[in-house]
Phi, psi and omega in degrees: 000145180294124178299139183303318185293344179265355182291132175236011175074017183227038185300310181297313177300317179296322179297312182290325177297326181287347179046064182296336175244118183291337183219071183281149176263321183225140166238124181239131178235129173244134184206160176271280174284145185216132172242098186291326177297317177297316179301318179298320183293317191256345187227326188298317180297324180293321178294315182288336178294336176255021171073019186275140164287142187235131180228134178236119174257133181213159177295126187301335180267008188233033175273112183273327177220135182280176183277165171244351184233157184244006189262027170212170188257112174257121189238102172285141181229157179227125178292132186294327183267004173101354179284178178273142171276102199238006183288157175231108189216142170229127176237130172239120191216146167225183181287344183244356184202156178200149175229133178235129175238124178240127186207203187243354189262134175283161180279069178220166176304322179291311186290327183254003180224300196269325183287161166276122184228169175237129176232140174245129185248130177234136182244135178245091177243167178083194186284342181232168178231160175305143181302330179303328180300319179291321177295320179294319178299317179296320179295318179298322180289330178278341187303317182299340178286340184253350181228153172274126178203161183280168186295328181294322176295321178297321178298319181292320178299318179298318182292320178296319178299319178300318181292325181293332182252017180295339178236154182294158181280145176281122183276003185301141180284169174082012180277157174302146182248132179280134175233141181218174176259020185291315187234326181231151174299144181299322183300328180284347180265359179276118185292132178265118182292155178288327179281157180300142178276118182278332182207141171237126181237135181229128173233124180200149177273349183225132173233146177291161190299325183265002185056032183293320180296319178295320179297320179295321179296314180294326177291326181288319187259341180046060186283152173288332181226135175244126181236132176244135173245108186252123177287157169297147187069026177294146176257112182192173169254106184304323181293319179295319177297317181299323179297323178288317182298322182295333182284342180284154179300317176225132180233140180220128178241129182222166175227145179299143175291155182085181185248005179297141178281122179263106185260359181296147176241117184223131167238121183233142174219148183216154172250192181295333186228010181205151179226149176228158178217137168259120176234168179132222190261349191280121170283173178273073183221161178297318182297332183267319190254333192254332182256162171258170179297325182292335181257022177093004177284171179285163167274110185236157180218128181210175179230141169251122188226140170286136183230157179286343181184183181288128180295323186289348176296336182279355183267118174300125187217172177218146185290150175227157180252116181296343176286339179225074190269021186302325182296340183275347183053054187295138173255141183283127179288152177213170178289151175294122180233063174292139172295121183251085184297152180298331184224126175238134171264114187275000176150154173249121181249120185249123173243183185295328187238002189205145174238128181236146172233135177253126186239134173259117185206158168288151185306318184277359179250356182292131181289160176282325179205165178234157175240120183237108179052044178084354181259128179276130175247123181261157180300130183248315182192169175210155179225097186065234180274358179270120180246133180249131178242144186217154176203161179254118184285149172290158181304332182265007176291125198234027183303310183286318182295338174281352180083016181288119181264345173224159182210153173271136181247134180246134180268175181295341178268000181092357178292143182245127174254120189264153170056050175278136184289136180250138178235129170275098191300311179302320180291323183288328186263348179277150174261131182293126182297309183216086184300135176283157178294349177293345177298331185228357185222132179294155186306315180303320181284335172295315180295328183284344185247121185300319181293317178297318181296319177298320178294324177295317178297322177295319179295321177297318178297322179290325177302330179296346177283347178274107185244099179302331182294343180257004180274136174259121183256113179299152178304140179083357181270141176284105185294323178302314180295325179295315180295314180298322179297320178295319180295313181298322179291332181280314189229359178100157183293333183294314179289329173300311180298321178298316181296327182271006177079012180273143179299123186294329182053035181263129174223154183299139177301132183298143176277168177302322181297321179289327180289311182269074185265006174262174177300150177290113185292338181281324186247342184079003181285160176296151180289160176305321179296320178295322179294323177296321181293323179296325181281341184281152175299155185300322185266008181271141176281133181280343177229140180216125178269114180287143173243169177301320180297315181292326178293315181293325178297332183276355181290143171284162178305320179295318179295321180296317180297317180296316181294321178301315180299317182294319181291319179295325175294324177298317179298316178300316182294330185283356184305319184260008182284155177287172190301315182304317179292322179294326176298314181296315180295317181298317179294321179298316181295316177301320180294318180290322176296312180299326180284347174098028178298322174254129182269339182259127182299330178298318183292310184287334175295322178297317179295315180296326179302313182291327175299318181291325175297316181295323176293325180294319184272358181297145180293150182285134173222106190304323183291343179248018182302316183297315180294319179300310181293323181295314179293322176298319180297309181295319182296319179293320177295318179295320179296317176299322176302319179294321178294321181294335181277357180255117180302320179228079181297147181301137183301322181293325179290323177298316180294319180295318179295321180297318177297318179295319180297317179295323179296311180291333178299336177286354181234038183297326179296317178298316182289323183290339184272000184295133180296139181300321182297323180294317178298317182297323179300313182288329183281344183302127176087003182267358178284167180140198189285347181273300180274343182115148187296333183259009185302317183297335182268004182296143169277090191295322181295315179293320180296319180291324176301320178294318181295315183289338178280355181261175176231176176296330178295321176303313181297318180295319179293322179300332181278354177271151176274134176059045178224150177212155179248122181276177184295343179264016179064030174256131181270125179254131180232156174214164181097186181088172180292329178209159179296325180296316181291324178297320179293316180296320180296319179293320178298321179293318180294332181256030186296341177287350181247091187301130177057034170293142183272118178241136178225154180269147174272344181265182180249145358287150181294132179230134175242144182215155176221142180216128182242018178098340177227329185240132179246130175239125175238134178235119186240138179272130173236101182067239182264002183244165178239130178253123180258137179225139181229138176239124182254159174059042175272073189294337181268004178089188184236015184299317182294327180288334178289341180261007173114350177296129183296141174287146172292166179304141182295155176287335179205144178221135179206168177264128182242158178285341179179170182299314184295321180296321179296319180293319181295330181292339179265349182234081181304140179086357182284000000 
């Protein structure tokens, strides 16, 4: 059993962070009060990082915060006889290993972080498992008979039970014993020792109004000493408790020092030479200890364990007088009065071809049909008070693909049930083949860690196994959801969101030190965070959010070189990958370029060029058209940005970009139709010192339209001083020692564009053409034009552009105009 002095109230998060099973199949959580958003933040990523399917069962009336994700199973339940669904359990299981934690804390920030709680951890490794695992499996299988829950939840309980009994039970004596309210009251399952009980100790935050459960306990054990440990904000009747304490030979009532809320539930009894403890979910109340589920008691789960001494002895405490209980801030106990609506929707389950809703209702109150996000669900079947409604979604029905984790449901009478939990069934039930490190670590910290980065590259390579072109989509199936489901099953939802341009929202799971940032209520000492701050320099920030840029800035030259090689190898490998993997790689490369992995624009432009080529040759997948076009749009604008930053871009890169530009120009309609929101998602975070501070605010569609409407000649002219290209593809120049020399200099600079027409803006007007061997100049003298041609200039005209006199022309004549002179040299033009 976990020693009390080591409890920090975060057993389940710490357990899942420790990843005791490297390849778990199932994670099951049972809780009374539930905060699903909190669970997603601190535990879901850890569960999915080890490939586990995750299921959370909670009391249907006690959901404090709804979910934000649809890729796990949230199952509200209702006890059939009216009690509270009150167990606190975490199971992590595979066919070869299992971990079971039974405790007192709910899946909320208070229960799993801030309160003082008790958790008992049991591990089942080797050829056998603790006998309790088999007892727990049997209880899980019987549970659906006592609570209302949907069929999907029952299936998960059955699978967890199968894993718990996959190995035989260890028959060794002295193991913890499971106690529940399924068949007998818990109080009757507490063993009474043959020797006299010297002390009975009870710690609980809730007592029934008449203190009947405490009276039953003292009657069962007849202790020489009765000790109560009452937390501040305890719920009880002090007079009723005092009446029980007075009947004991010796009575002592105390409260823990400090102001931390002690939510642990402990019943301990000892003889002269042995001690036992009941821990788990049961408060000292009639509903928890005296009744069964069938007679209106709560659903409770606990352990009876032999202990070396009383656990509560380890709690620093001080005596209190029940006659003057003001220091306890006592709350008056009352009966459980959950609002029990006539109709509860226990969840919306979405699969590729079907949408189901499970409704708990009285027979005469069950609706004929439901409306869910515009989709009508008709009555399909019922089992007692559980009614199932089903419908077939149209291919464009997008509740799950929009990421909606809750939905409002409307009945045939117009009644609205709000915030019903939505589950993407294929995503929730599939096991991730190779979870990316983005499931539990933000991208900057992945990049900062060599092992994480290698794991990300492995996940990207595995993502390449998802080939939409080989998927067969049955009629009526939402293909987008099918593709996303395959990707999520392969590498996890975090890398899927990254590939689709959605903000990953991944941050490292908080540590205990970060969670417990207040003073230690038990000792009064400063918190770990406060101690770190005291040690930090005065002007140092105690918290710093790393970005990709700050991580890359911290690399040594050797680390930077190594990462460049690895990333460039990734780009090469991605050439033949299918579109989903190429989307993820393309976004990653853009992010690394923007963050400054390459400091020279020539280098990163070369890498971006190949990324854009790979996007161009990627197979078409209509459901990912928007993402494909958005990344192509941003990438082409970024690549053009890289060329503009080079005073003299390499000729081969200029030619390659021109070919790429012409290729994409053939798909201007596809690029122009990309939704603005999709482009903005991918562009988020790409501004900075590489692409420019305003890059993220660029109108990418308009910018790309301008780029695709240009040619390589436009770019070459832009790099000239005092030059412009008119709408008729004539280059106008001005400046220089003479108009003739300015024209020759421009022709030499544009020598890659054979016979481009260059003219001077100054007087006398000069027009020129150069094709690498022949130079034609046409100069206006008054009302006439003089044409001159030089042939066989095999060494070029560079020297003449710098002022060296031209030799006499090979031919000179009077022309009617510049164009006529050029046509006379190019027959058929």
